[in-house]
Short mmCIF file of C-alpha atoms and ligand atoms in Angstrom, two decimals:
data_model
loop_
_atom_site.label_atom_id
_atom_site.label_comp_id
_atom_site.label_asym_id
_atom_site.label_seq_id
_atom_site.Cartn_x
_atom_site.Cartn_y
_atom_site.Cartn_z
CA MET A 265 -12.28 -21.65 -13.48
CA LYS A 266 -11.84 -19.68 -16.67
CA SER A 267 -10.07 -21.49 -19.48
CA PRO A 268 -6.69 -20.16 -20.62
CA SER A 269 -7.95 -20.05 -24.17
CA SER A 270 -11.05 -18.08 -23.25
CA PRO A 271 -11.97 -14.99 -25.30
CA SER A 272 -10.61 -12.84 -22.48
CA ARG A 273 -7.07 -13.93 -23.43
CA GLU A 274 -7.59 -12.87 -27.02
CA ALA A 275 -9.08 -9.53 -25.94
CA HIS A 276 -6.09 -9.08 -23.63
CA ARG A 277 -3.69 -9.68 -26.52
CA GLN A 278 -5.49 -7.06 -28.58
CA ARG A 279 -5.35 -4.54 -25.75
CA CYS A 280 -1.61 -5.19 -25.41
CA GLN A 281 -1.06 -4.53 -29.09
CA ARG A 282 -3.03 -1.30 -28.91
CA LEU A 283 -0.89 -0.16 -26.00
CA VAL A 284 2.37 -1.01 -27.76
CA ASP A 285 1.20 1.11 -30.70
CA SER A 286 0.09 3.96 -28.41
CA LEU A 287 3.42 4.00 -26.60
CA ALA A 288 5.33 4.03 -29.89
CA ALA A 289 3.34 7.06 -31.01
CA ALA A 290 3.45 8.87 -27.66
CA PRO A 291 5.81 11.67 -26.60
CA ASP A 292 8.56 10.79 -24.13
CA ASP A 293 7.09 12.33 -21.01
CA ILE A 294 4.13 10.05 -20.49
CA ARG A 295 2.15 8.91 -17.48
CA LEU A 296 -0.40 6.19 -16.82
CA GLY A 297 -3.98 7.16 -17.61
CA LYS A 298 -6.15 5.61 -14.85
CA ASP A 299 -9.28 6.72 -13.04
CA THR A 300 -7.95 6.14 -9.52
CA SER A 301 -4.61 6.52 -7.76
CA ASN A 302 -3.33 6.09 -4.24
CA LEU A 303 -0.25 8.19 -4.75
CA PHE A 304 0.17 11.01 -2.30
CA ARG A 305 2.59 13.17 -4.17
CA SER A 306 1.35 15.34 -6.95
CA ARG A 307 3.41 15.99 -10.03
CA VAL A 308 5.00 19.39 -10.47
CA ALA A 309 4.25 19.28 -14.21
CA LEU A 310 0.63 18.42 -14.88
CA ASN A 311 0.47 18.79 -18.64
CA THR A 312 1.98 15.41 -19.53
CA ARG A 313 0.19 13.05 -21.91
CA SER A 314 -1.26 9.87 -20.52
CA LEU A 315 -1.29 6.32 -21.80
CA ASP A 316 -4.84 5.05 -21.52
CA VAL A 317 -4.76 1.77 -19.59
CA ARG A 318 -8.27 1.89 -18.18
CA ASP A 319 -9.30 -1.29 -19.96
CA PHE A 320 -6.56 -3.47 -18.40
CA THR A 321 -8.89 -4.55 -15.64
CA SER A 322 -9.82 -8.18 -16.32
CA VAL A 323 -9.20 -11.23 -14.23
CA LEU A 324 -8.07 -13.70 -16.89
CA GLU A 325 -7.99 -16.95 -14.95
CA VAL A 326 -8.35 -18.23 -11.41
CA ASN A 327 -6.81 -21.59 -10.61
CA PRO A 328 -7.61 -22.44 -6.99
CA LYS A 329 -6.19 -25.94 -7.30
CA GLU A 330 -2.73 -24.73 -8.23
CA GLY A 331 -3.14 -21.59 -6.12
CA TRP A 332 -2.76 -18.72 -8.58
CA VAL A 333 -4.69 -16.05 -10.40
CA ASP A 334 -3.78 -14.41 -13.70
CA VAL A 335 -4.89 -10.80 -13.89
CA GLU A 336 -4.44 -7.62 -15.90
CA GLY A 337 -2.16 -5.01 -14.36
CA MET A 338 -4.63 -2.22 -13.63
CA THR A 339 -7.23 -4.44 -11.97
CA THR A 340 -8.20 -3.09 -8.58
CA TYR A 341 -7.91 -5.38 -5.60
CA GLU A 342 -11.64 -4.86 -5.09
CA ASP A 343 -12.31 -6.58 -8.42
CA LEU A 344 -9.56 -9.12 -7.90
CA VAL A 345 -10.85 -10.19 -4.51
CA ALA A 346 -14.41 -10.33 -5.87
CA ALA A 347 -13.20 -12.69 -8.60
CA THR A 348 -11.20 -15.00 -6.33
CA LEU A 349 -13.42 -15.35 -3.25
CA PRO A 350 -16.10 -17.40 -5.08
CA PHE A 351 -13.31 -19.95 -5.69
CA GLY A 352 -12.47 -20.01 -1.98
CA VAL A 353 -9.13 -18.24 -2.41
CA MET A 354 -7.64 -14.75 -2.10
CA PRO A 355 -4.32 -13.22 -3.16
CA MET A 356 -1.67 -13.92 -0.51
CA VAL A 357 -1.52 -10.22 0.38
CA VAL A 358 -4.37 -7.77 -0.27
CA PRO A 359 -3.59 -4.10 0.44
CA GLN A 360 -6.30 -2.40 2.51
CA LEU A 361 -7.65 0.10 0.02
CA LYS A 362 -10.09 -1.18 -2.59
CA SER A 363 -8.82 1.00 -5.43
CA ILE A 364 -5.17 -0.04 -5.14
CA THR A 365 -4.37 -2.00 -8.29
CA ILE A 366 -2.28 -5.11 -8.54
CA GLY A 367 0.31 -3.35 -10.74
CA GLY A 368 0.43 -0.35 -8.40
CA ALA A 369 0.96 -2.52 -5.33
CA VAL A 370 3.70 -4.59 -6.98
CA THR A 371 5.62 -1.64 -8.40
CA GLY A 372 4.80 0.70 -5.50
CA ILE A 373 5.09 -1.69 -2.53
CA GLY A 374 2.04 -2.76 -0.57
CA ILE A 375 1.51 -4.50 2.74
CA GLU A 376 -1.24 -6.08 4.82
CA SER A 377 -1.84 -8.18 7.89
CA SER A 378 -0.88 -11.41 6.10
CA SER A 379 2.56 -9.95 5.26
CA PHE A 380 4.20 -11.49 8.33
CA ARG A 381 3.69 -14.82 6.56
CA TYR A 382 3.65 -13.98 2.84
CA GLY A 383 5.80 -10.85 2.60
CA LEU A 384 4.83 -7.92 0.37
CA PRO A 385 2.63 -8.18 -2.77
CA HIS A 386 5.60 -8.27 -5.17
CA GLU A 387 6.90 -11.40 -3.44
CA SER A 388 3.90 -13.47 -4.49
CA VAL A 389 4.25 -12.71 -8.19
CA ILE A 390 4.96 -15.83 -10.25
CA ASP A 391 5.49 -14.01 -13.52
CA MET A 392 4.39 -10.80 -15.19
CA ASP A 393 4.27 -9.17 -18.62
CA ILE A 394 5.78 -5.72 -18.65
CA LEU A 395 5.59 -3.09 -21.37
CA THR A 396 9.06 -1.59 -21.08
CA GLY A 397 10.25 1.89 -21.93
CA ASP A 398 11.78 0.37 -25.06
CA GLY A 399 8.28 -0.50 -26.27
CA GLN A 400 8.57 -4.29 -25.92
CA ILE A 401 6.36 -6.55 -23.85
CA VAL A 402 8.59 -8.95 -21.92
CA THR A 403 7.68 -11.72 -19.51
CA ALA A 404 9.66 -11.54 -16.27
CA SER A 405 9.90 -14.36 -13.76
CA ALA A 406 12.37 -15.33 -11.05
CA SER A 407 14.14 -17.80 -13.30
CA ASN A 408 13.89 -16.60 -16.91
CA ASP A 409 16.00 -14.32 -19.05
CA CYS A 410 14.30 -11.25 -17.57
CA SER A 411 14.76 -12.22 -13.93
CA ASP A 412 16.65 -8.94 -13.43
CA LEU A 413 13.42 -7.09 -14.23
CA TYR A 414 11.41 -9.47 -12.02
CA TYR A 415 13.64 -8.61 -9.06
CA GLY A 416 14.05 -4.95 -10.01
CA PHE A 417 10.40 -4.10 -10.65
CA ALA A 418 9.27 -3.66 -7.03
CA ASN A 419 9.67 -0.02 -5.98
CA SER A 420 10.38 1.08 -9.55
CA TYR A 421 7.05 3.00 -9.74
CA GLY A 422 6.52 2.50 -13.44
CA THR A 423 9.91 3.98 -14.37
CA LEU A 424 11.10 0.77 -16.07
CA GLY A 425 7.81 -0.33 -17.56
CA TYR A 426 4.15 -1.04 -16.90
CA ALA A 427 2.90 -4.43 -15.71
CA LEU A 428 0.07 -5.44 -18.05
CA ARG A 429 -0.50 -8.97 -16.74
CA LEU A 430 0.56 -10.66 -13.54
CA LYS A 431 0.21 -14.22 -12.33
CA ILE A 432 0.20 -14.18 -8.55
CA ARG A 433 -0.17 -16.77 -5.81
CA THR A 434 -3.39 -17.25 -3.89
CA VAL A 435 -4.23 -18.93 -0.57
CA PRO A 436 -7.42 -20.67 0.59
CA VAL A 437 -9.87 -18.76 2.77
CA LYS A 438 -12.68 -19.70 5.15
CA PRO A 439 -15.95 -17.73 5.36
CA PHE A 440 -15.13 -15.75 8.52
CA VAL A 441 -12.22 -14.19 10.37
CA GLU A 442 -12.15 -14.25 14.16
CA LEU A 443 -10.34 -11.22 15.56
CA THR A 444 -8.74 -10.73 18.94
CA HIS A 445 -7.58 -7.27 19.98
CA HIS A 446 -4.74 -7.56 22.52
CA ARG A 447 -4.01 -4.39 24.51
CA PHE A 448 -0.54 -3.53 25.84
CA GLU A 449 0.53 -0.53 27.84
CA SER A 450 4.23 -0.60 27.15
CA PRO A 451 5.76 -0.52 23.66
CA GLU A 452 8.30 -3.17 24.72
CA ARG A 453 5.55 -5.64 25.61
CA ASN A 454 3.57 -4.69 22.49
CA PHE A 455 6.39 -5.46 20.04
CA GLU A 456 7.47 -8.54 21.97
CA ALA A 457 3.91 -9.92 21.66
CA LEU A 458 3.71 -8.87 18.00
CA GLY A 459 6.83 -10.91 17.28
CA GLN A 460 5.42 -13.91 19.16
CA PHE A 461 2.09 -13.85 17.32
CA CYS A 462 3.98 -13.94 14.04
CA GLU A 463 5.48 -17.28 15.11
CA ASP A 464 2.08 -18.81 15.93
CA PRO A 465 0.94 -21.18 13.13
CA GLU A 466 -2.70 -20.79 14.27
CA VAL A 467 -2.68 -17.10 13.42
CA ASP A 468 -3.52 -16.00 9.85
CA PHE A 469 -3.38 -12.20 10.23
CA VAL A 470 -1.46 -9.76 12.44
CA ASP A 471 -1.57 -5.97 12.54
CA GLY A 472 -1.96 -3.31 15.23
CA VAL A 473 -2.69 0.25 16.19
CA VAL A 474 -0.90 2.63 18.55
CA PHE A 475 -3.47 5.04 19.95
CA GLY A 476 -1.15 6.60 22.55
CA ASP A 477 2.18 6.09 24.26
CA GLN A 478 0.50 3.75 26.74
CA GLU A 479 -2.18 2.31 24.52
CA HIS A 480 -1.01 -0.24 21.96
CA TYR A 481 -3.07 -2.98 20.33
CA VAL A 482 -2.07 -6.03 18.37
CA THR A 483 -4.95 -7.58 16.43
CA THR A 484 -4.67 -11.22 15.48
CA GLY A 485 -7.05 -12.88 13.06
CA ARG A 486 -7.70 -16.45 12.14
CA PHE A 487 -9.93 -18.02 9.54
CA VAL A 488 -12.97 -19.83 10.96
CA ASP A 489 -15.85 -21.70 9.33
CA HIS A 490 -18.52 -20.25 11.60
CA SER A 491 -19.20 -17.05 13.46
CA PRO A 492 -20.80 -17.62 16.90
CA GLN A 493 -22.77 -14.38 16.48
CA PRO A 494 -23.86 -12.30 13.50
CA PRO A 495 -20.61 -10.92 12.08
CA SER A 496 -19.94 -7.23 12.69
CA ASP A 497 -20.53 -4.66 10.00
CA TYR A 498 -18.19 -1.66 9.70
CA THR A 499 -19.29 -0.55 6.27
CA TRP A 500 -21.52 2.29 7.38
CA MET A 501 -22.40 3.69 10.80
CA LYS A 502 -19.88 1.76 12.91
CA MET A 503 -16.16 2.37 12.53
CA TYR A 504 -13.70 -0.50 12.61
CA PHE A 505 -10.84 1.45 14.18
CA LYS A 506 -13.04 2.40 17.12
CA SER A 507 -14.08 -1.20 17.68
CA ILE A 508 -10.47 -2.13 18.46
CA ARG A 509 -10.70 -0.23 21.75
CA GLU A 510 -14.24 -1.40 22.51
CA LYS A 511 -14.20 -5.16 21.94
CA GLN A 512 -11.70 -7.83 22.73
CA ARG A 513 -13.15 -10.42 20.37
CA ASP A 514 -14.94 -9.87 17.06
CA TRP A 515 -16.05 -11.73 13.92
CA LEU A 516 -16.19 -10.47 10.35
CA SER A 517 -17.00 -12.09 7.03
CA VAL A 518 -13.78 -12.66 5.13
CA GLU A 519 -14.71 -9.94 2.65
CA ASP A 520 -15.47 -7.41 5.37
CA TYR A 521 -12.21 -8.34 7.09
CA ILE A 522 -10.24 -7.68 3.90
CA TRP A 523 -11.85 -4.24 3.49
CA ARG A 524 -12.14 -3.33 7.19
CA TRP A 525 -9.85 -0.31 6.78
CA ASP A 526 -11.34 1.02 3.54
CA THR A 527 -14.62 2.47 4.85
CA ASP A 528 -12.82 5.03 7.02
CA TRP A 529 -9.50 5.09 5.16
CA PHE A 530 -8.10 3.70 8.39
CA TRP A 531 -9.20 6.73 10.45
CA CYS A 532 -8.36 9.47 7.94
CA SER A 533 -12.08 9.92 7.08
CA LYS A 534 -12.04 12.47 9.90
CA ASN A 535 -10.26 14.90 7.56
CA VAL A 536 -13.34 15.05 5.37
CA PHE A 537 -15.76 15.09 8.35
CA ALA A 538 -17.01 11.61 7.48
CA GLN A 539 -16.95 10.47 11.08
CA SER A 540 -19.94 12.64 11.96
CA THR A 541 -23.17 10.67 12.29
CA LEU A 542 -25.06 13.13 10.11
CA VAL A 543 -22.48 12.98 7.31
CA ARG A 544 -22.51 9.18 7.44
CA VAL A 545 -26.29 9.04 7.19
CA LEU A 546 -26.32 11.49 4.31
CA ALA A 547 -23.36 9.93 2.46
CA GLY A 548 -24.74 6.41 2.67
CA ARG A 549 -22.79 3.18 2.63
CA GLU A 550 -21.76 3.46 -1.03
CA ARG A 551 -19.88 6.73 -0.65
CA LEU A 552 -17.94 5.90 2.50
CA ASN A 553 -14.76 4.56 0.99
CA SER A 554 -11.21 5.44 0.03
CA VAL A 555 -12.16 6.33 -3.54
CA THR A 556 -14.48 9.13 -2.36
CA TYR A 557 -11.88 10.44 0.09
CA GLN A 558 -9.17 10.41 -2.59
CA LYS A 559 -11.39 12.51 -4.85
CA ILE A 560 -11.99 15.05 -2.10
CA MET A 561 -8.27 15.25 -1.26
CA ARG A 562 -7.34 15.71 -4.91
CA TRP A 563 -9.94 18.43 -5.30
CA ASN A 564 -8.48 20.14 -2.23
CA ASP A 565 -4.98 19.74 -3.65
CA ARG A 566 -6.05 21.35 -6.92
CA THR A 567 -8.04 24.20 -5.45
CA GLY A 568 -5.84 24.83 -2.39
CA VAL A 569 -8.88 25.40 -0.12
CA MET A 570 -7.24 24.12 3.08
CA ARG A 571 -3.97 25.88 2.22
CA SER A 572 -5.83 29.20 2.02
CA ILE A 573 -7.72 28.59 5.26
CA ASN A 574 -4.53 27.71 7.10
CA ARG A 575 -2.71 30.74 5.69
CA TRP A 576 -5.57 32.93 6.85
CA ARG A 577 -5.34 31.37 10.33
CA GLY A 578 -1.58 31.93 10.42
CA VAL A 579 -0.88 28.21 10.61
CA HIS A 580 1.97 26.47 8.78
CA THR A 581 1.36 22.89 7.70
CA GLU A 582 3.31 19.89 6.50
CA SER A 583 1.75 16.62 5.32
CA VAL A 584 3.42 13.63 6.85
CA ILE A 585 1.90 10.70 5.01
CA GLN A 586 4.29 7.81 5.13
CA ASP A 587 4.73 4.08 5.57
CA VAL A 588 8.11 2.97 6.90
CA ASP A 589 9.48 -0.50 7.65
CA ILE A 590 11.69 -0.79 10.73
CA PRO A 591 13.51 -3.94 11.94
CA ILE A 592 11.53 -5.12 14.98
CA GLN A 593 14.51 -4.80 17.33
CA HIS A 594 14.40 -1.03 16.72
CA ALA A 595 10.61 -0.64 16.78
CA CYS A 596 10.51 0.80 20.33
CA GLU A 597 13.23 3.31 19.52
CA PHE A 598 11.41 4.41 16.39
CA LEU A 599 8.17 4.82 18.29
CA GLN A 600 9.82 6.91 21.03
CA PHE A 601 11.37 9.14 18.39
CA PHE A 602 8.02 9.37 16.60
CA HIS A 603 6.02 10.41 19.68
CA ARG A 604 8.68 12.98 20.58
CA GLU A 605 9.33 14.57 17.18
CA ILE A 606 6.24 13.95 15.03
CA GLY A 607 3.34 13.22 17.35
CA ILE A 608 0.77 11.91 14.87
CA LYS A 609 -1.74 9.46 16.33
CA PRO A 610 -3.05 6.84 15.75
CA ILE A 611 -0.26 4.89 14.08
CA TRP A 612 -0.87 1.67 12.17
CA THR A 613 1.61 -1.17 12.73
CA CYS A 614 1.96 -4.23 10.54
CA PRO A 615 4.68 -6.89 10.63
CA THR A 616 6.29 -8.22 7.48
CA LYS A 617 9.03 -10.71 6.75
CA PRO A 618 10.49 -11.68 3.35
CA LEU A 619 8.67 -14.70 1.94
CA ASP A 620 11.71 -16.25 0.27
CA PRO A 621 14.94 -15.63 2.20
CA ALA A 622 16.96 -16.22 -0.98
CA ALA A 623 15.16 -13.56 -3.03
CA ASN A 624 16.69 -10.11 -3.34
CA PHE A 625 14.48 -7.36 -4.69
CA ASP A 626 17.13 -4.79 -5.64
CA LEU A 627 15.21 -1.56 -5.17
CA PHE A 628 13.56 -2.61 -1.91
CA PRO A 629 16.26 -4.63 -0.14
CA MET A 630 15.14 -6.28 3.09
CA ASN A 631 17.11 -8.47 5.46
CA PRO A 632 15.64 -11.96 5.00
CA GLU A 633 16.31 -12.91 8.62
CA THR A 634 14.49 -9.91 10.07
CA LEU A 635 10.90 -9.29 10.98
CA TYR A 636 10.08 -5.68 10.12
CA VAL A 637 7.32 -3.53 11.56
CA ASN A 638 5.58 -1.22 9.13
CA PHE A 639 4.51 2.04 10.77
CA GLY A 640 1.81 3.89 8.81
CA PHE A 641 1.01 7.51 9.71
CA TRP A 642 -1.04 9.88 7.62
CA ASP A 643 -1.79 13.39 8.81
CA VAL A 644 -0.91 17.06 8.60
CA ILE A 645 1.35 18.67 11.22
CA LYS A 646 0.43 22.24 12.06
CA THR A 647 2.92 24.71 13.51
CA ARG A 648 2.79 28.40 14.40
CA ASP A 649 6.38 28.93 13.19
CA ALA A 650 7.41 28.36 9.60
CA MET A 651 9.66 25.30 9.32
CA PRO A 652 12.06 24.51 6.46
CA ALA A 653 10.32 22.60 3.64
CA GLY A 654 9.94 18.93 4.50
CA HIS A 655 11.27 19.40 8.04
CA PHE A 656 9.24 16.60 9.66
CA ASN A 657 9.51 14.24 6.71
CA ARG A 658 13.28 14.72 6.74
CA LEU A 659 13.39 13.79 10.42
CA VAL A 660 11.52 10.59 9.60
CA GLU A 661 13.78 9.79 6.66
CA ALA A 662 16.91 10.27 8.78
CA LYS A 663 15.62 8.10 11.64
CA VAL A 664 14.51 5.33 9.29
CA ARG A 665 17.95 5.29 7.68
CA GLU A 666 19.71 5.31 11.07
CA LEU A 667 17.68 2.27 12.19
CA GLY A 668 18.28 0.27 9.01
CA GLY A 669 14.69 0.64 7.79
CA LEU A 670 13.05 1.48 4.48
CA LYS A 671 10.55 4.15 3.51
CA SER A 672 7.86 3.78 0.85
CA LEU A 673 7.99 6.29 -1.99
CA TYR A 674 4.26 6.77 -2.65
CA SER A 675 4.32 10.11 -0.87
CA ASP A 676 6.71 13.07 -0.46
CA SER A 677 10.43 12.33 -0.22
CA PHE A 678 13.26 14.76 0.40
CA TYR A 679 16.38 12.63 -0.07
CA LYS A 680 19.50 14.10 -1.62
CA GLU A 681 20.26 12.29 -4.85
CA ASP A 682 23.37 10.40 -3.69
CA GLU A 683 21.63 9.40 -0.46
CA PHE A 684 18.64 8.15 -2.45
CA TRP A 685 20.67 5.94 -4.78
CA ALA A 686 22.67 4.53 -1.89
CA LEU A 687 19.40 3.43 -0.27
CA PHE A 688 17.66 2.17 -3.40
CA ASP A 689 20.53 0.45 -5.23
CA GLY A 690 21.41 2.95 -7.94
CA LYS A 691 23.85 0.54 -9.59
CA SER A 692 21.24 -2.16 -10.25
CA TYR A 693 18.71 0.48 -11.25
CA ARG A 694 21.03 1.99 -13.87
CA ALA A 695 21.66 -1.47 -15.34
CA LEU A 696 17.90 -2.11 -15.54
CA LYS A 697 17.26 1.28 -17.04
CA SER A 698 19.82 0.77 -19.79
CA ARG A 699 18.46 -2.68 -20.62
CA TYR A 700 14.72 -1.90 -20.57
CA ASP A 701 14.44 1.85 -21.18
CA SER A 702 17.65 2.58 -23.01
CA ALA A 703 16.41 5.84 -24.54
CA GLY A 704 15.15 7.04 -21.15
CA ARG A 705 11.56 7.50 -22.29
CA PHE A 706 10.31 7.19 -18.72
CA LYS A 707 11.55 9.41 -15.90
CA ASP A 708 14.04 7.88 -13.55
CA LEU A 709 13.05 6.91 -10.03
CA TYR A 710 14.66 9.90 -8.33
CA GLN A 711 13.09 12.36 -10.77
CA LYS A 712 9.69 10.76 -10.31
CA CYS A 713 9.59 10.10 -6.57
CA VAL A 714 11.62 12.96 -5.14
CA LEU A 715 11.66 15.75 -7.71
CA ARG A 716 8.08 14.88 -8.78
CA VAL A 717 8.68 15.91 -12.38
C1 FAD B 852 -2.86 7.13 2.71
C2 FAD B 852 -2.23 5.91 2.07
C3 FAD B 852 -2.21 4.75 2.76
C4 FAD B 852 -1.65 3.62 2.18
N1 FAD B 852 -1.73 2.51 2.86
C5 FAD B 852 -1.34 1.40 2.29
C6 FAD B 852 -1.51 0.20 2.95
O1 FAD B 852 -1.95 0.17 4.08
N2 FAD B 852 -1.16 -0.94 2.35
C7 FAD B 852 -0.64 -0.91 1.11
O2 FAD B 852 -0.37 -1.97 0.57
N3 FAD B 852 -0.38 0.23 0.47
C8 FAD B 852 -0.74 1.37 1.01
N4 FAD B 852 -0.54 2.54 0.36
C9 FAD B 852 0.36 2.59 -0.80
C10 FAD B 852 -0.19 2.08 -2.09
O3 FAD B 852 -0.24 0.68 -2.09
C11 FAD B 852 0.78 2.52 -3.18
O4 FAD B 852 0.74 3.93 -3.26
C12 FAD B 852 0.43 1.92 -4.52
O5 FAD B 852 1.49 2.18 -5.44
C13 FAD B 852 -0.84 2.50 -5.04
O6 FAD B 852 -1.29 1.73 -6.13
P1 FAD B 852 -2.29 2.31 -7.21
O7 FAD B 852 -2.79 1.13 -7.92
O8 FAD B 852 -3.29 3.22 -6.60
O9 FAD B 852 -1.28 3.02 -8.15
P2 FAD B 852 -1.20 4.50 -8.65
O10 FAD B 852 -1.35 5.42 -7.49
O11 FAD B 852 -2.05 4.70 -9.81
O12 FAD B 852 0.31 4.49 -9.13
C14 FAD B 852 1.35 4.35 -8.22
C15 FAD B 852 2.65 4.32 -8.99
O13 FAD B 852 2.78 3.06 -9.60
C16 FAD B 852 2.85 3.18 -11.00
N5 FAD B 852 2.01 2.13 -11.52
C17 FAD B 852 0.68 1.95 -11.33
N6 FAD B 852 0.27 0.85 -11.96
C18 FAD B 852 1.36 0.30 -12.55
C19 FAD B 852 1.58 -0.84 -13.33
N7 FAD B 852 0.60 -1.66 -13.68
N8 FAD B 852 2.84 -1.09 -13.76
C20 FAD B 852 3.86 -0.27 -13.43
N9 FAD B 852 3.71 0.84 -12.70
C21 FAD B 852 2.47 1.12 -12.27
C22 FAD B 852 2.37 4.56 -11.37
O14 FAD B 852 3.04 5.05 -12.50
C23 FAD B 852 2.74 5.34 -10.12
O15 FAD B 852 4.07 5.79 -10.16
C24 FAD B 852 -1.06 3.68 0.90
C25 FAD B 852 -1.07 4.87 0.20
C26 FAD B 852 -1.66 5.96 0.79
C27 FAD B 852 -1.66 7.23 0.02
#
């Protein structure tokens, strides 16, 4: 365990001071300067200055006995997990992609297969230091003077301030995870079973995949001390998502379980041809990961290569890259709508339930009594006829609202402004903005997430 008075604390303090000075000297329209990002909406204006936070990547202290880790805000989960596993613990919820950072997941909403038990990453924050738009570093916890910021930070996407340090809860791990893939033909039976698995105290992880309207899987995982066979390896030639249909039972090391979706970006590696055997051999294990795919997608976004090819082929496209949370009682209805109107497959499903029923995170309000199912779908819809901008995304937004669900804002959104603030608690947000960014140095949430300015 690292000591709280270790040199890393002092270095952290110095980095904080440098950042306070940089922010004071910076122009108003500023963005975070990082090497990686998992955002899927590009800014309209690209010439903004950035605040260099690339050195906020240290794990300051791991305390397995008390069950927490103290970490700098731009630390990737890859580094965070690597620092905690040797102590026999992991963060309560680890998003699937290695380059997602702790600050990004807390402010931008994350989820994983332990969320049915521990909620979303922001729910396991004990306290955090935030550099606000007003240029101060404040500590926010559930019970201190800045509890409004603690509860208002999730889903604020850096528009109130930047988390520079976070103390988050951890849970003990065992060396292996035993997986069982349960297949269901009907959606009713699938979601009924999903709900039941979430009640089972023996189960440590629950998620699932819908491959077709009659092919649903729920995968349960539990920590085990031993694997009865050499654990599987999906970090190169074999693909985890394919194994779900091929095996009923499987074993992975805890680390490989945590990153099982990263190698193939769930299944989205197909978009960069990385599911071909030849490409996998040539790319090698090190390049098959979400960071590589992000770089390729961003290059494509910048150069417009696919856009030109599609235009030449006379095809109209719309990216539908979304994660939505739907109360489980409406999961079947959402899925029926989705197959009928959107048609992307596969679809990732992941249950989540608020960790503390008394907590209310203003900008991402969830019913504490309800189990939600996250549906993740990430693809491009191609049509011969030109559709109005955002046609398919709008359909999703409307259905999610009708069913009392919530949509993540990491990708494109098309909400009207009044509709947006009704969903994401405009009143609380305005109060937070005037307390922590009174001069409006950062964009507001609507400008950033919908208008993309
Ligand atoms: C295809 C795809 C699949 C995804 N799947 C999952 C998933 O399965 N599970 C999951 O948990 N999440 C998933 N996400 C969402 C992801 O967790 C969020 O987009 C998250 O915000 C990304 O974090 P990042 O560290 O990459 O942040 P960035 O992309 O760098 O930033 C995201 C936003 O957060 C702000 N921000 C970043 N760091 C901080 C900070 N320290 N303080 C304040 N604001 C900050 C930035 O200004 C920006 O607005 C997915 C995203 C994509 C694109």
